[in-house]
PDB file of C-alpha atoms and ligand atoms in Angstrom:
ATOM      1  CA  MET R   1       3.185  14.897  -7.868  1.00 79.00           C
ATOM      2  CA  THR R   2       3.099  13.482  -4.363  1.00 93.00           C
ATOM      3  CA  TYR R   3       4.026   9.856  -3.942  1.00 98.00           C
ATOM      4  CA  THR R   4       2.658   7.624  -1.209  1.00 98.00           C
ATOM      5  CA  VAL R   5       4.940   5.014   0.300  1.00 98.00           C
ATOM      6  CA  ILE R   6       3.366   2.478   2.609  1.00 98.00           C
ATOM      7  CA  ALA R   7       5.403   0.405   5.056  1.00 98.00           C
ATOM      8  CA  ASN R   8       3.778  -2.970   5.686  1.00 98.00           C
ATOM      9  CA  PHE R   9       5.575  -4.536   8.640  1.00 98.00           C
ATOM     10  CA  LYS R  10       3.378  -7.650   8.393  1.00 98.00           C
ATOM     11  CA  MET R  11       3.748  -9.781  11.584  1.00 98.00           C
ATOM     12  CA  ASN R  12       7.173  -8.433  12.451  1.00 98.00           C
ATOM     13  CA  GLY R  13       8.634  -6.358  15.242  1.00 98.00           C
ATOM     14  CA  THR R  14       8.526  -6.062  18.997  1.00 98.00           C
ATOM     15  CA  VAL R  15       7.763  -3.126  21.253  1.00 98.00           C
ATOM     16  CA  GLY R  16      11.514  -2.491  21.527  1.00 98.00           C
ATOM     17  CA  SER R  17      12.267  -2.649  17.809  1.00 98.00           C
ATOM     18  CA  THR R  18       9.217  -0.493  16.992  1.00 98.00           C
ATOM     19  CA  ILE R  19      10.350   2.227  19.392  1.00 98.00           C
ATOM     20  CA  GLU R  20      13.871   2.097  17.969  1.00 98.00           C
ATOM     21  CA  TYR R  21      12.491   2.342  14.436  1.00 98.00           C
ATOM     22  CA  GLY R  22      10.344   5.327  15.400  1.00 98.00           C
ATOM     23  CA  ASN R  23      13.307   7.131  16.946  1.00 98.00           C
ATOM     24  CA  GLU R  24      15.487   6.542  13.888  1.00 98.00           C
ATOM     25  CA  LEU R  25      12.804   7.673  11.455  1.00 98.00           C
ATOM     26  CA  PHE R  26      12.040  10.721  13.575  1.00 98.00           C
ATOM     27  CA  ASP R  27      15.674  11.841  13.394  1.00 98.00           C
ATOM     28  CA  LEU R  28      15.703  11.535   9.602  1.00 98.00           C
ATOM     29  CA  LEU R  29      12.434  13.419   9.253  1.00 98.00           C
ATOM     30  CA  PHE R  30      13.721  16.140  11.558  1.00 97.00           C
ATOM     31  CA  GLU R  31      16.721  16.650   9.286  1.00 97.00           C
ATOM     32  CA  ASN R  32      14.991  16.157   5.939  1.00 97.00           C
ATOM     33  CA  GLU R  33      11.778  17.880   4.969  1.00 96.00           C
ATOM     34  CA  LEU R  34       9.733  15.741   2.558  1.00 97.00           C
ATOM     35  CA  TYR R  35       8.179  17.697  -0.296  1.00 96.00           C
ATOM     36  CA  ASN R  36       6.970  14.937  -2.592  1.00 96.00           C
ATOM     37  CA  THR R  37       6.281  11.926  -0.409  1.00 98.00           C
ATOM     38  CA  THR R  38       3.630  10.852   2.075  1.00 98.00           C
ATOM     39  CA  ILE R  39       4.677   8.008   4.346  1.00 98.00           C
ATOM     40  CA  VAL R  40       2.050   5.607   5.685  1.00 98.00           C
ATOM     41  CA  MET R  41       3.197   3.256   8.439  1.00 98.00           C
ATOM     42  CA  ALA R  42       1.325  -0.031   8.881  1.00 98.00           C
ATOM     43  CA  PRO R  43       2.962  -1.885  11.778  1.00 98.00           C
ATOM     44  CA  SER R  44       1.140  -4.595  13.712  1.00 97.00           C
ATOM     45  CA  ALA R  45      -1.921  -2.927  15.255  1.00 96.00           C
ATOM     46  CA  ILE R  46      -0.592  -3.844  18.712  1.00 97.00           C
ATOM     47  CA  HIS R  47       2.538  -1.753  18.076  1.00 98.00           C
ATOM     48  CA  LEU R  48       0.876   1.234  16.469  1.00 98.00           C
ATOM     49  CA  ALA R  49       0.710   3.396  19.593  1.00 97.00           C
ATOM     50  CA  TYR R  50       4.411   2.846  20.336  1.00 98.00           C
ATOM     51  CA  LEU R  51       5.372   4.008  16.852  1.00 98.00           C
ATOM     52  CA  GLN R  52       3.021   7.006  17.021  1.00 98.00           C
ATOM     53  CA  SER R  53       4.472   8.058  20.372  1.00 98.00           C
ATOM     54  CA  ARG R  54       7.918   8.360  18.748  1.00 98.00           C
ATOM     55  CA  LEU R  55       6.743  10.208  15.648  1.00 98.00           C
ATOM     56  CA  ILE R  56       4.690  12.983  17.236  1.00 97.00           C
ATOM     57  CA  GLY R  57       4.985  16.205  15.262  1.00 96.00           C
ATOM     58  CA  THR R  58       5.766  14.495  11.943  1.00 97.00           C
ATOM     59  CA  ARG R  59       3.360  14.263   9.012  1.00 96.00           C
ATOM     60  CA  ILE R  60       3.438  10.472   8.981  1.00 98.00           C
ATOM     61  CA  LYS R  61       0.116   8.776   8.394  1.00 98.00           C
ATOM     62  CA  TYR R  62      -0.927   5.396   9.737  1.00 98.00           C
ATOM     63  CA  GLY R  63      -2.671   2.348   8.406  1.00 98.00           C
ATOM     64  CA  GLY R  64      -3.950  -1.046   9.447  1.00 98.00           C
ATOM     65  CA  GLN R  65      -2.888  -4.269   7.719  1.00 98.00           C
ATOM     66  CA  ASP R  66      -6.449  -5.552   7.549  1.00 98.00           C
ATOM     67  CA  LEU R  67      -9.874  -4.845   9.015  1.00 98.00           C
ATOM     68  CA  CYS R  68     -13.109  -6.652   9.781  1.00 98.00           C
ATOM     69  CA  GLY R  69     -15.599  -6.930   6.941  1.00 97.00           C
ATOM     70  CA  GLN R  70     -18.533  -7.971   9.072  1.00 96.00           C
ATOM     71  CA  ALA R  71     -19.063  -5.255  11.646  1.00 96.00           C
ATOM     72  CA  GLN R  72     -17.606  -2.191  13.302  1.00 96.00           C
ATOM     73  CA  PHE R  73     -18.039  -3.571  16.825  1.00 96.00           C
ATOM     74  CA  GLY R  74     -19.269  -6.803  18.355  1.00 97.00           C
ATOM     75  CA  SER R  75     -18.521 -10.462  18.796  1.00 97.00           C
ATOM     76  CA  HIS R  76     -15.691 -10.970  16.314  1.00 96.00           C
ATOM     77  CA  THR R  77     -12.845 -12.422  18.339  1.00 97.00           C
ATOM     78  CA  GLY R  78      -9.408 -11.477  17.092  1.00 95.00           C
ATOM     79  CA  ASN R  79     -10.616  -8.928  14.561  1.00 97.00           C
ATOM     80  CA  THR R  80      -9.941  -5.212  14.396  1.00 97.00           C
ATOM     81  CA  SER R  81     -12.632  -3.000  12.909  1.00 98.00           C
ATOM     82  CA  ALA R  82     -12.316   0.009  10.655  1.00 98.00           C
ATOM     83  CA  GLU R  83     -13.800   2.185  13.411  1.00 98.00           C
ATOM     84  CA  GLN R  84     -11.177   0.911  15.828  1.00 98.00           C
ATOM     85  CA  LEU R  85      -8.407   1.687  13.338  1.00 98.00           C
ATOM     86  CA  ALA R  86      -9.824   5.175  12.833  1.00 98.00           C
ATOM     87  CA  ASP R  87      -9.964   5.613  16.608  1.00 98.00           C
ATOM     88  CA  LEU R  88      -6.246   4.753  16.722  1.00 97.00           C
ATOM     89  CA  GLY R  89      -5.473   7.503  14.232  1.00 97.00           C
ATOM     90  CA  CYS R  90      -5.345   5.384  11.084  1.00 98.00           C
ATOM     91  CA  THR R  91      -6.547   6.870   7.827  1.00 98.00           C
ATOM     92  CA  TYR R  92      -5.598   3.900   5.631  1.00 98.00           C
ATOM     93  CA  SER R  93      -5.845   0.135   5.699  1.00 98.00           C
ATOM     94  CA  ILE R  94      -4.358  -2.536   3.502  1.00 98.00           C
ATOM     95  CA  ILE R  95      -7.162  -4.812   2.319  1.00 98.00           C
ATOM     96  CA  GLY R  96      -7.019  -8.075   0.384  1.00 98.00           C
ATOM     97  CA  HIS R  97      -3.282  -8.679   0.670  1.00 98.00           C
ATOM     98  CA  SER R  98      -2.372 -11.875  -1.203  1.00 98.00           C
ATOM     99  CA  GLU R  99      -1.063 -13.453   2.021  1.00 98.00           C
ATOM    100  CA  ARG R 100      -4.560 -13.139   3.493  1.00 98.00           C
ATOM    101  CA  ARG R 101      -6.265 -14.215   0.288  1.00 97.00           C
ATOM    102  CA  LYS R 102      -4.075 -17.319   0.134  1.00 96.00           C
ATOM    103  CA  ASN R 103      -3.409 -18.284   3.762  1.00 96.00           C
ATOM    104  CA  LEU R 104      -6.746 -17.312   5.279  1.00 96.00           C
ATOM    105  CA  GLY R 105      -9.035 -18.039   2.343  1.00 95.00           C
ATOM    106  CA  GLU R 106     -10.152 -14.440   2.050  1.00 97.00           C
ATOM    107  CA  THR R 107     -12.511 -14.344  -0.909  1.00 97.00           C
ATOM    108  CA  ASP R 108     -13.246 -11.470  -3.250  1.00 97.00           C
ATOM    109  CA  CYS R 109     -16.682 -11.113  -1.582  1.00 97.00           C
ATOM    110  CA  ILE R 110     -15.166 -10.844   1.896  1.00 97.00           C
ATOM    111  CA  ILE R 111     -12.793  -8.207   0.551  1.00 98.00           C
ATOM    112  CA  SER R 112     -15.717  -6.283  -0.930  1.00 98.00           C
ATOM    113  CA  ASN R 113     -17.320  -6.105   2.549  1.00 97.00           C
ATOM    114  CA  LYS R 114     -14.043  -4.904   4.021  1.00 98.00           C
ATOM    115  CA  LEU R 115     -13.904  -2.085   1.479  1.00 98.00           C
ATOM    116  CA  SER R 116     -17.421  -1.009   2.443  1.00 97.00           C
ATOM    117  CA  ASN R 117     -16.612  -0.987   6.157  1.00 97.00           C
ATOM    118  CA  ALA R 118     -13.408   0.936   5.528  1.00 98.00           C
ATOM    119  CA  THR R 119     -15.181   3.710   3.676  1.00 96.00           C
ATOM    120  CA  LEU R 120     -17.937   3.907   6.302  1.00 96.00           C
ATOM    121  CA  ALA R 121     -15.207   4.671   8.856  1.00 97.00           C
ATOM    122  CA  ARG R 122     -13.443   7.081   6.451  1.00 97.00           C
ATOM    123  CA  ILE R 123     -10.474   4.768   6.110  1.00 98.00           C
ATOM    124  CA  THR R 124      -8.887   4.815   2.651  1.00 98.00           C
ATOM    125  CA  PRO R 125      -8.552   1.201   1.500  1.00 98.00           C
ATOM    126  CA  ILE R 126      -5.312   0.083  -0.096  1.00 98.00           C
ATOM    127  CA  LEU R 127      -6.736  -2.753  -2.158  1.00 98.00           C
ATOM    128  CA  CYS R 128      -4.170  -5.355  -3.222  1.00 98.00           C
ATOM    129  CA  VAL R 129      -4.643  -7.207  -6.495  1.00 98.00           C
ATOM    130  CA  GLY R 130      -2.311  -9.354  -8.555  1.00 98.00           C
ATOM    131  CA  GLU R 131      -1.649 -12.610 -10.319  1.00 98.00           C
ATOM    132  CA  ASP R 132       0.424 -15.633  -9.318  1.00 98.00           C
ATOM    133  CA  PHE R 133       3.385 -17.011 -11.237  1.00 97.00           C
ATOM    134  CA  THR R 134       1.434 -19.485 -13.391  1.00 98.00           C
ATOM    135  CA  GLU R 135      -1.255 -16.958 -14.242  1.00 98.00           C
ATOM    136  CA  ASN R 136       1.478 -14.563 -15.261  1.00 98.00           C
ATOM    137  CA  ARG R 137       3.300 -17.109 -17.424  1.00 97.00           C
ATOM    138  CA  GLU R 138       0.068 -18.145 -19.107  1.00 98.00           C
ATOM    139  CA  GLY R 139      -0.729 -14.543 -19.993  1.00 97.00           C
ATOM    140  CA  HIS R 140      -3.750 -14.203 -17.708  1.00 98.00           C
ATOM    141  CA  THR R 141      -2.549 -11.270 -15.620  1.00 98.00           C
ATOM    142  CA  TRP R 142      -5.215  -8.778 -16.604  1.00 98.00           C
ATOM    143  CA  LYS R 143      -7.997 -11.379 -16.638  1.00 98.00           C
ATOM    144  CA  VAL R 144      -7.156 -12.297 -13.016  1.00 98.00           C
ATOM    145  CA  ILE R 145      -6.962  -8.700 -11.831  1.00 98.00           C
ATOM    146  CA  LYS R 146     -10.177  -7.725 -13.597  1.00 98.00           C
ATOM    147  CA  GLY R 147     -11.929 -10.667 -11.938  1.00 98.00           C
ATOM    148  CA  GLN R 148     -10.719  -9.469  -8.536  1.00 98.00           C
ATOM    149  CA  LEU R 149     -11.769  -5.865  -9.192  1.00 98.00           C
ATOM    150  CA  ASP R 150     -15.205  -6.849 -10.536  1.00 97.00           C
ATOM    151  CA  VAL R 151     -16.114  -8.445  -7.202  1.00 97.00           C
ATOM    152  CA  ASN R 152     -13.991  -6.363  -4.810  1.00 97.00           C
ATOM    153  CA  LEU R 153     -15.457  -3.106  -6.102  1.00 97.00           C
ATOM    154  CA  ALA R 154     -19.015  -4.367  -6.641  1.00 94.00           C
ATOM    155  CA  LYS R 155     -20.437  -2.250  -3.820  1.00 93.00           C
ATOM    156  CA  PHE R 156     -17.831   0.460  -3.781  1.00 93.00           C
ATOM    157  CA  ASP R 157     -19.083   3.997  -3.304  1.00 87.00           C
ATOM    158  CA  SER R 158     -17.873   6.033  -6.278  1.00 87.00           C
ATOM    159  CA  THR R 159     -17.322   9.108  -4.128  1.00 91.00           C
ATOM    160  CA  ALA R 160     -14.954   7.332  -1.718  1.00 93.00           C
ATOM    161  CA  LYS R 161     -11.178   7.418  -1.929  1.00 95.00           C
ATOM    162  CA  ILE R 162      -9.279   4.242  -2.756  1.00 97.00           C
ATOM    163  CA  MET R 163      -5.741   3.153  -3.583  1.00 98.00           C
ATOM    164  CA  ILE R 164      -5.110   0.063  -5.647  1.00 98.00           C
ATOM    165  CA  ALA R 165      -1.804  -1.735  -5.212  1.00 98.00           C
ATOM    166  CA  TYR R 166      -0.725  -3.930  -8.098  1.00 98.00           C
ATOM    167  CA  GLU R 167       1.160  -6.713  -6.329  1.00 98.00           C
ATOM    168  CA  PRO R 168       2.222  -9.634  -8.527  1.00 98.00           C
ATOM    169  CA  ILE R 169       2.242 -12.504  -6.018  1.00 98.00           C
ATOM    170  CA  TRP R 170       5.394 -14.013  -7.538  1.00 98.00           C
ATOM    171  CA  SER R 171       7.219 -10.770  -6.876  1.00 98.00           C
ATOM    172  CA  ILE R 172       6.424 -10.484  -3.153  1.00 98.00           C
ATOM    173  CA  GLY R 173       9.511 -11.176  -1.068  1.00 98.00           C
ATOM    174  CA  THR R 174      11.341 -12.824  -3.962  1.00 98.00           C
ATOM    175  CA  GLY R 175      13.573 -10.044  -5.227  1.00 98.00           C
ATOM    176  CA  LYS R 176      11.971 -10.402  -8.679  1.00 98.00           C
ATOM    177  CA  ILE R 177      10.054  -7.565 -10.264  1.00 97.00           C
ATOM    178  CA  PRO R 178       8.100  -7.401 -13.523  1.00 98.00           C
ATOM    179  CA  SER R 179       9.435  -5.384 -16.445  1.00 98.00           C
ATOM    180  CA  LEU R 180       8.490  -1.713 -16.460  1.00 98.00           C
ATOM    181  CA  GLN R 181       6.398  -2.383 -19.542  1.00 98.00           C
ATOM    182  CA  ASP R 182       4.445  -5.094 -17.739  1.00 98.00           C
ATOM    183  CA  VAL R 183       3.785  -2.814 -14.745  1.00 98.00           C
ATOM    184  CA  GLN R 184       2.770  -0.052 -17.150  1.00 98.00           C
ATOM    185  CA  ASN R 185       0.320  -2.374 -18.932  1.00 98.00           C
ATOM    186  CA  VAL R 186      -1.383  -3.325 -15.676  1.00 98.00           C
ATOM    187  CA  VAL R 187      -1.485   0.280 -14.454  1.00 98.00           C
ATOM    188  CA  ASP R 188      -3.030   1.378 -17.783  1.00 98.00           C
ATOM    189  CA  HIS R 189      -5.586  -1.419 -17.653  1.00 98.00           C
ATOM    190  CA  ILE R 190      -6.592  -0.583 -14.069  1.00 98.00           C
ATOM    191  CA  ALA R 191      -6.807   3.141 -14.881  1.00 98.00           C
ATOM    192  CA  ASP R 192      -9.058   2.455 -17.907  1.00 98.00           C
ATOM    193  CA  TYR R 193     -11.158   0.023 -15.899  1.00 98.00           C
ATOM    194  CA  MET R 194     -11.688   2.530 -13.094  1.00 97.00           C
ATOM    195  CA  GLN R 195     -12.541   5.291 -15.526  1.00 96.00           C
ATOM    196  CA  GLY R 196     -15.046   3.015 -17.242  1.00 95.00           C
ATOM    197  CA  ARG R 197     -16.765   2.464 -13.904  1.00 94.00           C
ATOM    198  CA  GLY R 198     -16.739   6.117 -12.951  1.00 94.00           C
ATOM    199  CA  LEU R 199     -14.281   5.453 -10.120  1.00 94.00           C
ATOM    200  CA  GLN R 200     -10.999   7.097  -9.251  1.00 93.00           C
ATOM    201  CA  ALA R 201      -8.001   5.484  -7.608  1.00 97.00           C
ATOM    202  CA  GLU R 202      -4.393   6.174  -6.852  1.00 97.00           C
ATOM    203  CA  LEU R 203      -2.361   3.314  -8.320  1.00 98.00           C
ATOM    204  CA  ILE R 204       0.704   1.989  -6.574  1.00 98.00           C
ATOM    205  CA  TYR R 205       3.012  -1.001  -6.990  1.00 98.00           C
ATOM    206  CA  GLY R 206       4.190  -3.586  -4.457  1.00 98.00           C
ATOM    207  CA  GLY R 207       6.564  -6.535  -4.705  1.00 98.00           C
ATOM    208  CA  SER R 208      10.295  -6.476  -3.900  1.00 98.00           C
ATOM    209  CA  VAL R 209      10.547  -2.693  -4.004  1.00 98.00           C
ATOM    210  CA  THR R 210      13.956  -1.485  -2.774  1.00 98.00           C
ATOM    211  CA  GLY R 211      16.028   1.645  -2.851  1.00 98.00           C
ATOM    212  CA  ALA R 212      17.780   0.167  -5.886  1.00 98.00           C
ATOM    213  CA  ASN R 213      14.699  -0.225  -8.104  1.00 98.00           C
ATOM    214  CA  ALA R 214      12.301   2.459  -6.805  1.00 98.00           C
ATOM    215  CA  GLU R 215      13.486   5.263  -9.062  1.00 98.00           C
ATOM    216  CA  GLU R 216      13.221   3.067 -12.137  1.00 98.00           C
ATOM    217  CA  LEU R 217       9.743   1.874 -11.187  1.00 98.00           C
ATOM    218  CA  LEU R 218       8.594   5.479 -10.876  1.00 98.00           C
ATOM    219  CA  MET R 219       9.149   5.823 -14.620  1.00 97.00           C
ATOM    220  CA  VAL R 220       5.831   3.977 -14.966  1.00 98.00           C
ATOM    221  CA  LYS R 221       3.280   6.628 -15.924  1.00 97.00           C
ATOM    222  CA  ASN R 222       0.470   7.223 -13.420  1.00 97.00           C
ATOM    223  CA  LEU R 223       2.159   5.198 -10.698  1.00 98.00           C
ATOM    224  CA  SER R 224       1.872   7.143  -7.480  1.00 97.00           C
ATOM    225  CA  GLY R 225       3.834   5.124  -4.969  1.00 98.00           C
ATOM    226  CA  PHE R 226       4.700   1.810  -3.381  1.00 98.00           C
ATOM    227  CA  LEU R 227       3.545  -0.778  -0.891  1.00 98.00           C
ATOM    228  CA  VAL R 228       6.741  -2.019   0.718  1.00 98.00           C
ATOM    229  CA  GLY R 229       7.184  -5.163   2.788  1.00 98.00           C
ATOM    230  CA  GLY R 230      10.702  -6.460   3.479  1.00 98.00           C
ATOM    231  CA  ALA R 231      12.560  -3.234   2.718  1.00 98.00           C
ATOM    232  CA  SER R 232      10.328  -1.289   5.128  1.00 98.00           C
ATOM    233  CA  LEU R 233      11.461  -3.302   8.140  1.00 98.00           C
ATOM    234  CA  LYS R 234      14.637  -1.300   8.642  1.00 98.00           C
ATOM    235  CA  VAL R 235      14.835   2.456   8.380  1.00 98.00           C
ATOM    236  CA  SER R 236      18.149   2.019   6.549  1.00 98.00           C
ATOM    237  CA  THR R 237      16.460   0.119   3.691  1.00 98.00           C
ATOM    238  CA  PHE R 238      13.168   2.052   3.774  1.00 98.00           C
ATOM    239  CA  TRP R 239      14.639   5.537   3.633  1.00 98.00           C
ATOM    240  CA  PRO R 240      16.301   5.117   0.184  1.00 98.00           C
ATOM    241  CA  ILE R 241      12.831   4.406  -1.252  1.00 98.00           C
ATOM    242  CA  ILE R 242      11.596   7.704   0.206  1.00 98.00           C
ATOM    243  CA  GLN R 243      14.651   9.438  -1.226  1.00 98.00           C
ATOM    244  CA  ALA R 244      13.919   7.971  -4.675  1.00 98.00           C
ATOM    245  CA  CYS R 245      10.366   9.373  -4.522  1.00 98.00           C
ATOM    246  CA  GLU R 246      11.681  12.742  -3.414  1.00 98.00           C
ATOM    247  CA  ALA R 247      14.245  12.805  -6.257  1.00 97.00           C
ATOM    248  CA  VAL R 248      11.768  11.832  -8.993  1.00 97.00           C
ATOM    249  CA  GLY R 249       9.128  14.203  -7.612  1.00 96.00           C
ATOM    250  CA  LYS R 250      11.655  17.041  -7.694  1.00 95.00           C
ATOM    251  CA  GLN R 251      12.696  16.222 -11.273  1.00 93.00           C
ATOM    252  CA  ILE R 252       9.074  16.291 -12.424  1.00 93.00           C
ATOM    253  CA  LYS R 253       8.465  19.642 -10.731  1.00 90.00           C
ATOM    254  CA  THR R 254      11.592  21.132 -12.311  1.00 91.00           C
ATOM    255  CA  GLN R 255      10.610  19.874 -15.761  1.00 90.00           C
ATOM    256  CA  SER R 256       7.102  21.293 -15.540  1.00 87.00           C
ATOM    257  CA  ALA R 257       8.201  24.666 -14.058  1.00 83.00           C
TER     258      ALA R 257
HETATM  259  P1  PGA S   1       7.916  -7.211  -0.299  1.00 85.13           P
HETATM  260  O1  PGA S   1       6.376  -7.299   0.158  1.00 85.13           O
HETATM  261  O2  PGA S   1       8.223  -5.742  -0.443  1.00 85.13           O
HETATM  262  O3  PGA S   1       8.659  -7.855   0.818  1.00 85.13           O
HETATM  263  O4  PGA S   1       8.032  -7.934  -1.579  1.00 85.13           O
HETATM  264  C1  PGA S   1       5.407  -6.502  -0.456  1.00 85.13           C
HETATM  265  C2  PGA S   1       4.064  -6.820   0.099  1.00 85.13           C
HETATM  266  O5  PGA S   1       3.826  -7.944   0.569  1.00 85.13           O
HETATM  267  O6  PGA S   1       3.185  -5.948   0.085  1.00 85.13           O
END
């Protein structure tokens, strides 16, 4: 089992702090071989090259935080295209994060176009889905997520790779996480849904993941990693999440040997 842990820096960091981060992470990776974890770094696109320059020789992968759904090149001021991300060495991109859905009015249709453009440029989309607090309390979690998937995946090529991040909106940046049973229910629903549509996805969880809860969350069956916001901003809080993945991955290998 290899886990994928994605660091979403959101709109944080400076050139200086990104370089410092890269140096610190490089030292840890130099001393600790990772056997069960793939790290994907998604800093601001403008800082990507600085981070990459510090992590040369590591197996770190890179991702964008968003991409343009309309075109690969052209008159789209302020946008970054999937082709441009690929050109920068990215193999992943977060798509449909709830902050973009909410603050920028990104609709399910727009997100569907972004998924198509990602796959055309061989970028693996990390599609974010999840319910808000009220929807959760009223028992509509799966209904909301299914509605998002129905439209987001409408044009999705069944041969393309995709990751789906279950991110309950009420959990993002709040320190609150759902019960393991609730995460398991959503993961099972998404897995069944994807199978029913002849699609395959790696399923991950995001929302207040820390070094203190990562190991427990990995008890959820078929969960293959995390999308991490706040705790990814410092190497000292990000690294324990990697260590949790390494520890659980090792346990699983020992049990099945
Ligand atoms: P958080 O953010 O880890 O700070 O809760 C997660 C996310 O927004 O993807």
